[in-house]
C-alpha atoms as a PDB file:
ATOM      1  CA  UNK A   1      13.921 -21.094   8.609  1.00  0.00           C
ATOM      2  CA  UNK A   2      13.024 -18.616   6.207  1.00  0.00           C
ATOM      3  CA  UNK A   3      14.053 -15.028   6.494  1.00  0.00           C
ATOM      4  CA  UNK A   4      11.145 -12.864   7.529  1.00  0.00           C
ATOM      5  CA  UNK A   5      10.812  -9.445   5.283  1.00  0.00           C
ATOM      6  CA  UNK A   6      10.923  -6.083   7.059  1.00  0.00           C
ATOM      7  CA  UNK A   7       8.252  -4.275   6.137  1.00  0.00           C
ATOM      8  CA  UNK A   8       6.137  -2.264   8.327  1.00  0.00           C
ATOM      9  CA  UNK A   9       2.825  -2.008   8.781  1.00  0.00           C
ATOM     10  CA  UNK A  10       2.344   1.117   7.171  1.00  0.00           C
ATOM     11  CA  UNK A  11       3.752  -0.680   4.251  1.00  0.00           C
ATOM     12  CA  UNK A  12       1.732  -3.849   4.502  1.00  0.00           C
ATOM     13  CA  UNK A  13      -1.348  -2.001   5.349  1.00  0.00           C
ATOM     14  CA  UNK A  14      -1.213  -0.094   2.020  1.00  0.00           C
ATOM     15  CA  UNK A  15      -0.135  -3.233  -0.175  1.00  0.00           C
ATOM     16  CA  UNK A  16      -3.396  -4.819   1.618  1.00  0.00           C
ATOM     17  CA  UNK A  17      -5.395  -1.985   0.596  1.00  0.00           C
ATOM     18  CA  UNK A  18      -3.713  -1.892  -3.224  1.00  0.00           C
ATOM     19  CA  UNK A  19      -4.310  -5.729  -3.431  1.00  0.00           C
ATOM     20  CA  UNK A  20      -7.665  -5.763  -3.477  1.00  0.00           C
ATOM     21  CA  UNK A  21      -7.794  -4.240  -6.960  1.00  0.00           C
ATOM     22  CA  UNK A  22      -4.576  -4.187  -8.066  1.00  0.00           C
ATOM     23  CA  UNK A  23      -5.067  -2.931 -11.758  1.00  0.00           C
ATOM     24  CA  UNK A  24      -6.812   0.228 -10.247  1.00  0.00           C
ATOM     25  CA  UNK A  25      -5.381   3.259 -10.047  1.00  0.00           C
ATOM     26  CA  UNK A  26      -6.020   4.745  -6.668  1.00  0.00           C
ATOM     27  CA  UNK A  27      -5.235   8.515  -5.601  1.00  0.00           C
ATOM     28  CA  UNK A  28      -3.016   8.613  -1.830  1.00  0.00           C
ATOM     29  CA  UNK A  29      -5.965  10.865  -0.626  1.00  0.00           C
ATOM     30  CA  UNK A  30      -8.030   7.606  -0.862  1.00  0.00           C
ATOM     31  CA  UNK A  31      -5.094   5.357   0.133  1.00  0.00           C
ATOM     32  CA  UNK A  32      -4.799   7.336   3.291  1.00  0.00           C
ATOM     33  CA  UNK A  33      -7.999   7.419   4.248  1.00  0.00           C
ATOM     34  CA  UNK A  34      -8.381   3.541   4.030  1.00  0.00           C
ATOM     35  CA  UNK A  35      -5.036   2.651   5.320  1.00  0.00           C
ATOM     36  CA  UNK A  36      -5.132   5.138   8.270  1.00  0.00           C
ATOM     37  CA  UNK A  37      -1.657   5.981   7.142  1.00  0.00           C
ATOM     38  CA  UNK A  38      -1.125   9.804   7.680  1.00  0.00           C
ATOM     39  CA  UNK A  39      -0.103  12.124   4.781  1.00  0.00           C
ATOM     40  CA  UNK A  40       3.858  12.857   6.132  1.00  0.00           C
ATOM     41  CA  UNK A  41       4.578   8.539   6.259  1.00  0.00           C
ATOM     42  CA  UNK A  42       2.154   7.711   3.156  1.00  0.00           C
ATOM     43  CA  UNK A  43       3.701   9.887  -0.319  1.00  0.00           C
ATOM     44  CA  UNK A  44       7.371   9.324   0.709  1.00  0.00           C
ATOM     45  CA  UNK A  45       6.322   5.329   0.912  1.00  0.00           C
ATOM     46  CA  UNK A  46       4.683   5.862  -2.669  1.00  0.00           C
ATOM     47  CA  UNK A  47       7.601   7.546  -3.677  1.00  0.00           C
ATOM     48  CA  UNK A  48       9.910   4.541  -2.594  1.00  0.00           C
ATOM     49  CA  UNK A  49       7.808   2.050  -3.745  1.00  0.00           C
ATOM     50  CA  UNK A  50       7.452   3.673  -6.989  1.00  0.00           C
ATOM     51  CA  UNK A  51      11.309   3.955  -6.913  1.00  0.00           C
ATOM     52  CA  UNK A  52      11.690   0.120  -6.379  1.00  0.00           C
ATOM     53  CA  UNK A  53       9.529  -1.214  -8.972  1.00  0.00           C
ATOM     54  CA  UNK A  54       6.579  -2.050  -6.632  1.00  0.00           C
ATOM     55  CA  UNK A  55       4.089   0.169  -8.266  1.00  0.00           C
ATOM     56  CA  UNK A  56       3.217   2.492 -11.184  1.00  0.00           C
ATOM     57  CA  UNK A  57       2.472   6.279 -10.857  1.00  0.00           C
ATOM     58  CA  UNK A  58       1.406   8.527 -13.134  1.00  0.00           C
ATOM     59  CA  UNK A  59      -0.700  12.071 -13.116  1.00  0.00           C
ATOM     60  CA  UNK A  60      -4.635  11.968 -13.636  1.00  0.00           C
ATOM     61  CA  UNK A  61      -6.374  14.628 -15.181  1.00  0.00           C
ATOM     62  CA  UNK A  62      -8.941  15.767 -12.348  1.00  0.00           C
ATOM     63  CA  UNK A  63     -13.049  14.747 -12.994  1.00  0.00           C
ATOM     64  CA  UNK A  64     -13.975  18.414 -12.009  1.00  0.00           C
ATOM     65  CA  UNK A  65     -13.207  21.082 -14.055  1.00  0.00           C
ATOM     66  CA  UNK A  66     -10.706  23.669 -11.914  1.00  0.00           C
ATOM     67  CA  UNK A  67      -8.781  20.986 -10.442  1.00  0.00           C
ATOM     68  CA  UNK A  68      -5.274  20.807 -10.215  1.00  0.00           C
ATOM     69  CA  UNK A  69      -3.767  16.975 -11.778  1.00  0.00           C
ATOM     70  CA  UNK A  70      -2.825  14.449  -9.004  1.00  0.00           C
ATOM     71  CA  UNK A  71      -0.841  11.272  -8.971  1.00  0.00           C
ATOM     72  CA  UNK A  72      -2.546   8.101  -8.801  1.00  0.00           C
ATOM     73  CA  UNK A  73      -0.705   4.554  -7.981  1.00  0.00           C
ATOM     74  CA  UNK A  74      -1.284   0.872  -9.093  1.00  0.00           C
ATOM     75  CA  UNK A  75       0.978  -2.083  -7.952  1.00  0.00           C
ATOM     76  CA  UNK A  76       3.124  -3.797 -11.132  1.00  0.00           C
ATOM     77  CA  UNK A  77       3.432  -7.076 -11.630  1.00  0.00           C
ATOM     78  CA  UNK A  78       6.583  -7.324  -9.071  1.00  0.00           C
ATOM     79  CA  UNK A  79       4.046  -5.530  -6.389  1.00  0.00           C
ATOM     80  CA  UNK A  80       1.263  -7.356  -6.609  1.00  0.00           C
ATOM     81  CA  UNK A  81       3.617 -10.656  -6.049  1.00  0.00           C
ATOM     82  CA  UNK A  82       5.080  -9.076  -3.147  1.00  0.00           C
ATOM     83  CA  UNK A  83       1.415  -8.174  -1.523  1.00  0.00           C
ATOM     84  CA  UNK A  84       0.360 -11.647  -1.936  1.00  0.00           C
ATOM     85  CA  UNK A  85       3.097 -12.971  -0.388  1.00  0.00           C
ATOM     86  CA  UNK A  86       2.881  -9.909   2.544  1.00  0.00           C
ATOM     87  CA  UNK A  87      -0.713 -11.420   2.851  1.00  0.00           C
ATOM     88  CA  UNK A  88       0.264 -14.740   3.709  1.00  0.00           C
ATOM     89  CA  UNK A  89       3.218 -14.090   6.249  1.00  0.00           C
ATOM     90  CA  UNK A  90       2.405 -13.791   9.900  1.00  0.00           C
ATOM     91  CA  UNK A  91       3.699 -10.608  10.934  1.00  0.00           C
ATOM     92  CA  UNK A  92       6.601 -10.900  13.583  1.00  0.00           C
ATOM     93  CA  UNK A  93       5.080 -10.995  17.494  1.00  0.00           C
ATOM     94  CA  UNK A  94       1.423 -12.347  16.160  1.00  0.00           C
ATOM     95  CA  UNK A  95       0.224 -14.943  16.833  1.00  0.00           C
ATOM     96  CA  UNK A  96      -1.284 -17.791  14.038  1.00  0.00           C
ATOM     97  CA  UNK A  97      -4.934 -18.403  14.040  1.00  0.00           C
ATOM     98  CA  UNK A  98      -5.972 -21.410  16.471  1.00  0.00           C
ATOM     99  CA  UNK A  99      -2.866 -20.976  18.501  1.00  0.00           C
ATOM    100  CA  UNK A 100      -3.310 -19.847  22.207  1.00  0.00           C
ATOM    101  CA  UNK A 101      -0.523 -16.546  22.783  1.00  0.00           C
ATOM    102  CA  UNK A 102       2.037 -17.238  25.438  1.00  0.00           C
ATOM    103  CA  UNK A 103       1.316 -16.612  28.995  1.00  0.00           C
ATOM    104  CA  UNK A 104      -2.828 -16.059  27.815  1.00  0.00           C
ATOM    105  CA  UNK A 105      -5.634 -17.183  29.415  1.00  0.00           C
ATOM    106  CA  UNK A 106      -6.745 -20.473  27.933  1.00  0.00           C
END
């Protein structure tokens, strides 16, 4: 049996939303707001998955003049194999499409 990863769906959720353009570079204000993740679990998940290889970060200049800089994120090569492989696992308790839960009404 393989070993099932332990990522949480905080994690997976933003790896979903990176995936879908994965040479982007995407602000954690944006990330946020499509993930649902809130502010005080998203940046120190950045952080970590900027620590471990799983994405890039670097500072943007802002479009608007007055602006302070802000960090912007993009998976790596490493990430965006991890998110594709994330996308394929069933997460632990679900249930695989065509497959009738336990104990539910047929």
């Amino acid at each position: 049996m393989a070993r099932r990863s332990n990522i949480s769906p905080q994690t997976r959720r933003v790896f979903a939303a990176l995936a879908q353009q994965p040479q982007a570079w995407r602000h954690g204000y944006d990330l946020s707001r499509e993930t649902s993740v809130k502010s005080g679990t998203l940046y120190p998940l950045l952080m970590r998955l900027t620590d471990q290889g799983l994405l890039e970060a670097e500072w943007r200049q802002p479009l608007e003049p007055g602006r302070p800089p802000r960090h912007a994120y993009r998976l790596t090569s490493t990430g965006v194999a991890l998110a594709a492989a994330q996308a394929t696992e069933v997460p632990a308790g679900a249930v695989p499409t065509g497959q009738i839960a336990p104990g539910a009404a047929a």
